Structures are given as C-alpha cells and as structure tokens.
Amino acid sequence: MSNGGKAMVIIMKTIAVLTSGGDAPGMNAAVRAVVRTACVNDIKVLGVVRGYNGLINGDFVELDLRSVSDIIHRGGTKLYSARSAEFATEEGMRKAIRTCKEYGIEGVVVIGGDGSFRGARDLSERGIPCVGIPGTIDNDIACCDYTIGYDTCLNTIMDCVDRVRDTTESHDRCTVVEVMGRRAGYLALNAGIAVGATSILIPEIDFDIQKDVIERMQRTQRTDKKHFLVVVAEGVGVDVTELAKEIQAQTGVESRACILGHIQRGGSPTVQDRVMATRMGHYAVKELLMKNIGNRVVAAKKGDVVDYDIFEALNMEKHIDEELYQVALDVSI
Ligand code: ATP
C-alpha cells in the first residue's frame, strides 16, 4: 500500500517526563503541557518521581489528562526533584536504561538545568531519545535567552528587597542582599537594576570592593543619599555579613546583611513562566517526540520556541550583557 511517497512516522507509544536539579516555578506548567499534548495524541505518559533516581528505580506514576489539573499555578514540582549521584555513574546509567526498556519508554522529557541536560545527553547517546526543557531559576543555559522559573524568581527577589528597602530607608541603613546564582549573575544584575541597588556584584564581572562598593556609596553620600542597597550574587564568594561590617566601618552607615536563600525558589509562577512552560512542553511533544526527534533541547530565542541538538547546546557559551551592567552603574548614583 502506498502512502503517497511520504515517510511513515511511527509515533512513540510511551514517553516519560521528569524534573531534575533545583526546582523552579513553572516546572508544573511544563509537565502539564507535556502530559496533555501526549495524551490527546494517544501517547501514554509516565511521570518519573524524583528525577533520575526515579528513572533508575522505576518510580513512575501514570499521568492522564486530569492528573495534571490544578498544578499550572503551583511552584515547586509535583513530580519532586532530586540530584542523583548514582545516575552520573556508569552503573546508574545502565540501570536507568534497563528500567526504560522494561517499561517500554521510548522518549524522555527532562525538565531541568544544564546538569540535567548532561544526563539527558548521556541517555540519548545510549539509545533513549531525550528532549530537554530549560527549567532553572538561574537563566544560565547557554542556548536559551530565558529559562522557566527565572521570571518568577526575579519578581520574588524584587518583592523581598522592596520590603527590606522600607526598613533600610526608615533607619538610614545599608542592606547587603545576597541572591542566588552560583555561576551566573543574571538574577543579581536584573534584580539589582529593578530595586535600584547602588552596587551589584556578579561572577562574570571583576570587581574591587573599595572602588565598586565603598567609593560608590561615598560618592552618593555626598549627594545626600542616606540609605543603600547592595546586591551580591552568591557565586562571587563574598561573605555578605563581613561586607556589611566593612561598609559600616568605612562609610559610617549602619549596615546589615540579608541572605534571601530558598525563599527565592518558591511561589506561584508568573504569567511569563506559565506561558513559556506551556509552549515549551507542547513543543517538546508535538514538534519533537511525536516526529520521533530526540536528542534536542527546547529553547526560547527572541520570544520564539526553537530547538537545538543537545550536544551543540551543551557546548554553547552565554555571556552577561555588559551594556546592561553599565546601565546599572550609570543610573544607580
Ligand atoms: P540547577 O542548576 O538549576 O539546580 P541542574 O540540572 O543543572 O539544575 P544539577 O544538580 O547540576 O542541576 O544536575 C541534576 C542531575 O543531573 C544530577 O544530580 C545528575 O543526576 C545529573 N547529571 C549532572 N551532570 C551529569 C553528567 N555530567 N552526566 C550525567 N548526569 C549528570
């Protein structure tokens, strides 16, 4: 029988979806989109519990249209997340592949950061087609302009610092705020601009405490400014309590440290995170796995959803916008 010359695509019957690494608001919206897009196309979806650990141990829950109801607005991940040391070993990887074969899993959607994508690359190399969806608050995935959870996290930081600002202002203080970002300063830079920080310290740009914090503060003191915010990315390795003491000693401004910590990860995802997570989850199934295309990373580029080869994506580099950093310096005086 002829099919008109078109290549016959045999659609996968069973796929799995997992969330891995640090949780990010919007992961649930992505899971929901993956599940709904697959289910309406008669693909069975297994939700993997606790990231790659669940893939190793066969900890699965079958997901249908209604099992992902009422999660689009929730932070965290209903599938739970984990960092799996075992999966990064050859033996762990072998076990995960065995489990995939046993359950008839023909494709895996991995929602996480670049560590999780390395796991997806290794699985893909061993014959289990994977599609990565960028879910990390840090926005540090090279092939993507934007990652799921970043926008919510930025807004959470801004809300928290706005509150700290009220007391900072009322007492003519300086507050040194530490925000997340082990290797990337996107959160610190953009939140720092949004809250009007006098100084922003990020891992990508060299700084000198004397020149870039103390002297900037002293200059603005001379223009009658009396309260100050300094935003520090955790990855720069500065002890914010010590920095606050140093600022107080040199400027005479009473200074406190504030480490925002895990509060930054939580909360209901913003509109942007929900919409992008939905678009990316839908794309992963409809444009990739349903066409038997694996070994890809879904990405946001200039507002569009696109995809890259997973190996290529992991070798790309992303650079902080130095012009934006200069804007922050010019305006926060
Ligand atoms: P985030 O940075 O937002 O927390 P992430 O996905 O980068 O997210 P990681 O802890 O780096 O978080 O990675 C998550 C999991 O991915 C690890 O616990 C491990 O199981 C797996 N993984 C990481 N790197 C590799 C690797 N090189 N090879 C195989 N698996 C890996």
Short mmCIF file of C-alpha atoms and ligand atoms in Angstrom, two decimals:
data_model
loop_
_atom_site.label_atom_id
_atom_site.label_comp_id
_atom_site.label_asym_id
_atom_site.label_seq_id
_atom_site.Cartn_x
_atom_site.Cartn_y
_atom_site.Cartn_z
CA MET A 1 0.00 0.00 0.00
CA SER A 2 1.34 3.44 -0.92
CA ASN A 3 1.41 6.42 1.46
CA GLY A 4 1.92 8.93 -1.35
CA GLY A 5 5.70 8.92 -1.04
CA LYS A 6 5.65 10.36 2.48
CA ALA A 7 7.96 8.87 5.08
CA MET A 8 5.94 6.88 7.59
CA VAL A 9 6.47 8.16 11.14
CA ILE A 10 5.73 5.61 13.81
CA ILE A 11 4.58 7.60 16.81
CA MET A 12 6.02 6.68 20.20
CA LYS A 13 3.55 4.83 22.41
CA THR A 14 5.04 5.64 25.81
CA ILE A 15 7.12 8.58 27.00
CA ALA A 16 8.34 9.66 30.41
CA VAL A 17 8.68 13.11 31.93
CA LEU A 18 10.88 14.10 34.86
CA THR A 19 12.02 17.19 36.75
CA SER A 20 15.63 17.29 37.91
CA GLY A 21 18.11 19.55 39.74
CA GLY A 22 16.87 22.61 41.62
CA ASP A 23 13.11 23.11 41.43
CA ALA A 24 11.85 26.13 39.53
CA PRO A 25 8.39 27.74 39.44
CA GLY A 26 6.73 26.75 36.15
CA MET A 27 8.04 23.18 36.11
CA ASN A 28 4.49 22.00 36.86
CA ALA A 29 3.10 24.01 33.96
CA ALA A 30 5.65 22.33 31.67
CA VAL A 31 4.75 18.85 32.96
CA ARG A 32 1.06 19.62 32.41
CA ALA A 33 1.70 20.69 28.81
CA VAL A 34 3.79 17.58 28.09
CA VAL A 35 1.13 15.28 29.54
CA ARG A 36 -1.85 16.93 27.87
CA THR A 37 -0.17 17.15 24.44
CA ALA A 38 0.84 13.49 24.62
CA CYS A 39 -2.47 12.21 25.97
CA VAL A 40 -4.60 13.86 23.27
CA ASN A 41 -2.33 12.12 20.76
CA ASP A 42 -2.77 8.71 22.40
CA ILE A 43 0.71 8.59 23.89
CA LYS A 44 0.99 7.13 27.38
CA VAL A 45 2.93 9.31 29.83
CA LEU A 46 4.81 8.06 32.86
CA GLY A 47 5.70 10.72 35.40
CA VAL A 48 9.09 9.91 36.91
CA VAL A 49 9.26 10.63 40.64
CA ARG A 50 12.38 12.42 42.00
CA GLY A 51 14.31 12.98 38.79
CA TYR A 52 16.91 10.48 37.62
CA ASN A 53 16.59 8.50 40.88
CA GLY A 54 13.06 7.59 39.79
CA LEU A 55 14.32 6.55 36.37
CA ILE A 56 16.85 4.22 37.99
CA ASN A 57 14.36 2.70 40.45
CA GLY A 58 11.26 2.56 38.23
CA ASP A 59 9.44 5.03 40.47
CA PHE A 60 6.73 6.02 38.00
CA VAL A 61 3.17 7.27 38.11
CA GLU A 62 0.97 7.14 35.03
CA LEU A 63 -0.30 10.61 34.20
CA ASP A 64 -3.53 11.33 32.34
CA LEU A 65 -5.35 14.50 31.33
CA ARG A 66 -6.92 15.05 34.75
CA SER A 67 -3.93 14.08 36.88
CA VAL A 68 -2.25 17.36 35.88
CA SER A 69 -5.27 19.52 36.74
CA ASP A 70 -4.73 22.34 39.26
CA ILE A 71 -0.96 22.44 39.02
CA ILE A 72 -0.38 25.24 36.49
CA HIS A 73 -0.32 27.85 39.27
CA ARG A 74 1.83 25.91 41.73
CA GLY A 75 5.54 26.43 42.38
CA GLY A 76 7.89 23.52 43.10
CA THR A 77 7.31 20.30 41.21
CA LYS A 78 4.57 17.74 41.77
CA LEU A 79 6.92 15.09 40.40
CA TYR A 80 9.51 16.06 43.06
CA SER A 81 13.09 16.69 42.10
CA ALA A 82 16.47 15.30 43.08
CA ARG A 83 20.16 15.45 42.41
CA SER A 84 21.13 11.86 41.68
CA ALA A 85 24.78 10.97 42.27
CA GLU A 86 24.05 7.38 41.19
CA PHE A 87 22.76 8.42 37.77
CA ALA A 88 26.06 10.14 36.98
CA THR A 89 27.85 6.75 37.32
CA GLU A 90 28.07 4.15 34.54
CA GLU A 91 26.21 1.60 36.67
CA GLY A 92 23.40 4.08 37.48
CA MET A 93 23.06 4.97 33.81
CA ARG A 94 22.86 1.27 32.87
CA LYS A 95 20.13 0.70 35.45
CA ALA A 96 18.13 3.67 34.14
CA ILE A 97 18.34 2.34 30.57
CA ARG A 98 17.26 -1.12 31.75
CA THR A 99 14.25 0.43 33.52
CA CYS A 100 13.30 2.46 30.42
CA LYS A 101 13.38 -0.72 28.29
CA GLU A 102 11.38 -2.68 30.89
CA TYR A 103 8.59 -0.06 30.92
CA GLY A 104 8.63 0.47 27.14
CA ILE A 105 9.73 4.12 27.48
CA GLU A 106 10.65 5.37 24.01
CA GLY A 107 11.40 9.00 24.82
CA VAL A 108 12.07 11.10 27.91
CA VAL A 109 11.33 14.79 28.52
CA VAL A 110 13.85 16.16 31.04
CA ILE A 111 12.93 19.46 32.69
CA GLY A 112 15.93 20.93 34.49
CA GLY A 113 19.20 22.82 34.19
CA ASP A 114 22.39 22.09 32.28
CA GLY A 115 23.44 19.30 34.71
CA SER A 116 20.16 17.55 33.94
CA PHE A 117 20.79 18.09 30.22
CA ARG A 118 24.18 16.34 30.54
CA GLY A 119 22.28 13.36 31.92
CA ALA A 120 19.82 13.61 29.02
CA ARG A 121 22.74 13.74 26.56
CA ASP A 122 24.25 10.58 28.09
CA LEU A 123 20.90 8.76 27.92
CA SER A 124 20.41 9.91 24.31
CA GLU A 125 23.87 8.62 23.40
CA ARG A 126 22.86 5.22 24.75
CA GLY A 127 19.73 4.99 22.65
CA ILE A 128 16.98 6.60 24.75
CA PRO A 129 15.87 9.75 22.85
CA CYS A 130 15.60 12.68 25.25
CA VAL A 131 14.30 16.22 24.94
CA GLY A 132 15.45 18.84 27.45
CA ILE A 133 13.26 21.72 28.60
CA PRO A 134 15.16 24.52 30.40
CA GLY A 135 13.79 24.72 33.93
CA THR A 136 16.09 26.65 36.25
CA ILE A 137 15.79 29.94 38.10
CA ASP A 138 19.37 30.91 37.16
CA ASN A 139 18.76 31.56 33.44
CA ASP A 140 22.24 30.09 32.85
CA ILE A 141 21.55 27.73 29.94
CA ALA A 142 23.67 28.90 27.02
CA CYS A 143 21.32 28.15 24.13
CA CYS A 144 18.34 29.91 25.76
CA ASP A 145 17.51 33.56 26.21
CA TYR A 146 15.23 32.55 29.04
CA THR A 147 14.63 29.60 31.34
CA ILE A 148 11.45 28.54 33.13
CA GLY A 149 11.37 29.91 36.69
CA TYR A 150 13.71 32.85 36.06
CA ASP A 151 10.97 35.45 35.75
CA THR A 152 9.16 34.30 38.89
CA CYS A 153 12.41 34.25 40.84
CA LEU A 154 13.31 37.77 39.70
CA ASN A 155 9.92 39.03 40.81
CA THR A 156 10.24 37.26 44.16
CA ILE A 157 13.64 38.86 44.77
CA MET A 158 12.24 42.25 43.81
CA ASP A 159 9.28 41.86 46.21
CA CYS A 160 11.54 40.76 49.07
CA VAL A 161 14.05 43.57 48.53
CA ASP A 162 11.24 46.15 48.27
CA ARG A 163 10.23 45.09 51.79
CA VAL A 164 13.78 45.25 53.08
CA ARG A 165 14.07 48.66 51.47
CA ASP A 166 11.27 50.05 53.66
CA THR A 167 13.20 49.34 56.83
CA THR A 168 16.54 50.23 55.21
CA GLU A 169 15.14 53.65 54.35
CA SER A 170 13.42 54.20 57.71
CA HIS A 171 16.71 53.72 59.57
CA ASP A 172 19.17 55.27 57.08
CA ARG A 173 20.88 51.93 56.68
CA CYS A 174 22.65 49.92 54.05
CA THR A 175 21.40 46.39 53.37
CA VAL A 176 23.65 43.95 51.56
CA VAL A 177 21.38 41.37 49.91
CA GLU A 178 22.71 38.00 48.77
CA VAL A 179 20.73 36.42 45.94
CA MET A 180 21.03 33.05 44.20
CA GLY A 181 23.36 32.48 41.25
CA ARG A 182 26.33 30.18 41.81
CA ARG A 183 27.84 30.61 38.39
CA ALA A 184 25.66 33.26 36.78
CA GLY A 185 24.75 36.83 37.66
CA TYR A 186 21.54 37.21 35.64
CA LEU A 187 19.36 37.22 38.75
CA ALA A 188 21.60 39.65 40.65
CA LEU A 189 22.05 42.02 37.72
CA ASN A 190 18.40 42.27 36.73
CA ALA A 191 17.03 42.26 40.29
CA GLY A 192 19.71 44.80 41.24
CA ILE A 193 18.51 47.13 38.50
CA ALA A 194 14.87 46.57 39.45
CA VAL A 195 15.46 47.53 43.10
CA GLY A 196 17.85 50.39 42.37
CA ALA A 197 20.92 48.88 44.05
CA THR A 198 23.93 51.17 44.43
CA SER A 199 26.31 48.28 43.68
CA ILE A 200 25.79 44.88 42.06
CA LEU A 201 28.43 42.16 42.34
CA ILE A 202 28.22 39.27 39.87
CA PRO A 203 30.61 36.41 39.00
CA GLU A 204 31.05 37.45 35.35
CA ILE A 205 32.47 40.92 36.06
CA ASP A 206 35.62 41.62 38.08
CA PHE A 207 35.12 43.97 40.98
CA ASP A 208 37.03 45.70 43.71
CA ILE A 209 35.13 46.18 47.00
CA GLN A 210 36.86 49.50 47.74
CA LYS A 211 36.20 51.04 44.34
CA ASP A 212 32.93 49.38 43.34
CA VAL A 213 31.12 49.38 46.68
CA ILE A 214 32.66 51.73 49.27
CA GLU A 215 33.66 54.59 46.95
CA ARG A 216 30.35 54.41 45.03
CA MET A 217 28.50 54.70 48.32
CA GLN A 218 30.68 57.58 49.49
CA ARG A 219 30.06 59.41 46.22
CA THR A 220 26.29 59.08 46.59
CA GLN A 221 26.52 60.07 50.28
CA ARG A 222 27.90 63.40 49.06
CA THR A 223 24.69 63.89 47.03
CA ASP A 224 22.73 63.44 50.26
CA LYS A 225 21.72 59.81 49.78
CA LYS A 226 21.25 58.14 53.15
CA HIS A 227 20.13 54.56 52.55
CA PHE A 228 21.66 51.97 50.28
CA LEU A 229 21.09 48.54 48.78
CA VAL A 230 23.93 46.35 47.59
CA VAL A 231 23.05 43.17 45.66
CA VAL A 232 25.54 40.30 45.66
CA ALA A 233 25.27 37.05 43.66
CA GLU A 234 26.14 34.08 45.90
CA GLY A 235 28.65 32.90 43.28
CA VAL A 236 31.06 35.81 43.79
CA GLY A 237 32.20 34.24 47.06
CA VAL A 238 31.81 37.38 49.18
CA ASP A 239 30.69 36.90 52.79
CA VAL A 240 27.85 39.43 52.92
CA THR A 241 27.98 39.73 56.74
CA GLU A 242 31.65 40.68 56.54
CA LEU A 243 30.93 43.05 53.66
CA ALA A 244 28.22 44.79 55.72
CA LYS A 245 30.75 45.26 58.58
CA GLU A 246 33.31 46.68 56.17
CA ILE A 247 30.77 49.11 54.68
CA GLN A 248 29.73 50.29 58.14
CA ALA A 249 33.36 50.77 59.23
CA GLN A 250 34.29 52.78 56.16
CA THR A 251 31.13 54.82 55.47
CA GLY A 252 29.63 55.19 58.93
CA VAL A 253 26.29 53.89 57.58
CA GLU A 254 24.73 51.22 59.79
CA SER A 255 24.79 48.09 57.60
CA ARG A 256 23.10 44.69 57.71
CA ALA A 257 23.31 41.55 55.62
CA CYS A 258 20.23 39.77 54.28
CA ILE A 259 20.54 36.34 52.68
CA LEU A 260 17.33 35.59 50.80
CA GLY A 261 18.01 31.85 50.47
CA HIS A 262 15.43 29.32 49.35
CA ILE A 263 12.51 31.71 49.51
CA GLN A 264 13.71 32.73 46.03
CA ARG A 265 12.75 29.38 44.53
CA GLY A 266 9.18 29.23 45.75
CA GLY A 267 5.84 30.72 44.88
CA SER A 268 3.28 30.74 42.14
CA PRO A 269 4.81 31.13 38.65
CA THR A 270 4.35 34.42 36.80
CA VAL A 271 2.38 34.71 33.56
CA GLN A 272 5.62 34.58 31.55
CA ASP A 273 6.79 31.38 33.23
CA ARG A 274 3.40 29.68 32.82
CA VAL A 275 3.08 30.64 29.16
CA MET A 276 6.66 29.72 28.21
CA ALA A 277 6.49 26.46 30.16
CA THR A 278 3.27 25.58 28.34
CA ARG A 279 4.72 26.45 24.94
CA MET A 280 7.92 24.52 25.60
CA GLY A 281 6.15 21.43 26.97
CA HIS A 282 3.81 21.40 23.98
CA TYR A 283 6.73 21.86 21.55
CA ALA A 284 8.75 19.04 23.14
CA VAL A 285 5.98 16.54 22.39
CA LYS A 286 4.30 17.89 19.26
CA GLU A 287 7.32 19.16 17.32
CA LEU A 288 9.92 16.67 18.53
CA LEU A 289 8.99 13.36 20.19
CA MET A 290 5.83 12.90 18.08
CA LYS A 291 8.04 13.26 15.00
CA ASN A 292 10.49 10.76 16.50
CA ILE A 293 13.03 13.53 17.02
CA GLY A 294 15.09 13.18 20.18
CA ASN A 295 18.45 14.38 21.47
CA ARG A 296 17.27 18.00 21.39
CA VAL A 297 16.96 20.91 23.79
CA VAL A 298 13.93 23.20 23.56
CA ALA A 299 14.93 26.86 23.82
CA ALA A 300 13.50 30.36 23.79
CA LYS A 301 15.13 32.69 21.27
CA LYS A 302 13.83 36.24 20.83
CA GLY A 303 10.40 35.14 22.00
CA ASP A 304 10.20 32.10 19.70
CA VAL A 305 10.37 28.49 20.82
CA VAL A 306 13.10 26.64 18.88
CA ASP A 307 15.29 23.57 19.43
CA TYR A 308 18.97 22.67 19.33
CA ASP A 309 20.99 19.50 19.16
CA ILE A 310 21.69 18.53 22.76
CA PHE A 311 25.46 18.18 22.22
CA GLU A 312 25.65 21.52 20.43
CA ALA A 313 23.55 23.18 23.15
CA LEU A 314 25.86 21.96 25.91
CA ASN A 315 28.91 23.35 24.10
CA MET A 316 27.48 26.84 23.63
CA GLU A 317 28.53 29.81 25.73
CA LYS A 318 26.37 32.58 27.10
CA HIS A 319 27.68 35.96 28.13
CA ILE A 320 26.27 38.51 30.51
CA ASP A 321 25.06 41.73 28.90
CA GLU A 322 27.89 44.13 29.85
CA GLU A 323 25.98 47.09 28.41
CA LEU A 324 23.16 46.35 30.83
CA TYR A 325 25.67 46.28 33.67
CA GLN A 326 26.90 49.69 32.54
CA VAL A 327 23.32 50.99 32.52
CA ALA A 328 23.01 49.86 36.15
CA LEU A 329 26.23 51.68 37.04
CA ASP A 330 25.20 54.87 35.23
CA VAL A 331 21.77 55.07 36.84
CA SER A 332 22.42 53.95 40.42
CA ILE A 333 24.24 57.07 41.58
P1 ATP B 1 20.11 23.66 38.61
O1 ATP B 1 21.48 24.15 38.25
O2 ATP B 1 19.03 24.62 38.27
O3 ATP B 1 19.99 23.16 40.01
P2 ATP B 1 20.79 21.31 37.11
O4 ATP B 1 20.01 20.42 36.23
O5 ATP B 1 22.00 21.97 36.48
O6 ATP B 1 19.78 22.37 37.70
P3 ATP B 1 22.49 19.52 38.63
O7 ATP B 1 22.48 19.19 40.08
O8 ATP B 1 23.74 20.06 38.05
O9 ATP B 1 21.26 20.51 38.42
O10 ATP B 1 22.13 18.19 37.80
C1 ATP B 1 20.98 17.42 38.10
C2 ATP B 1 21.27 15.96 37.94
O11 ATP B 1 21.65 15.69 36.59
C3 ATP B 1 22.44 15.42 38.77
O12 ATP B 1 22.08 15.11 40.09
C4 ATP B 1 22.83 14.16 37.99
O13 ATP B 1 21.97 13.08 38.32
C5 ATP B 1 22.56 14.58 36.55
N1 ATP B 1 23.84 14.99 35.94
C6 ATP B 1 24.52 16.14 36.16
N2 ATP B 1 25.68 16.16 35.46
C7 ATP B 1 25.74 14.98 34.80
C8 ATP B 1 26.69 14.39 33.91
N3 ATP B 1 27.81 15.02 33.55
N4 ATP B 1 26.41 13.16 33.42
C9 ATP B 1 25.27 12.53 33.76
N5 ATP B 1 24.34 13.03 34.60
C10 ATP B 1 24.56 14.23 35.11
#
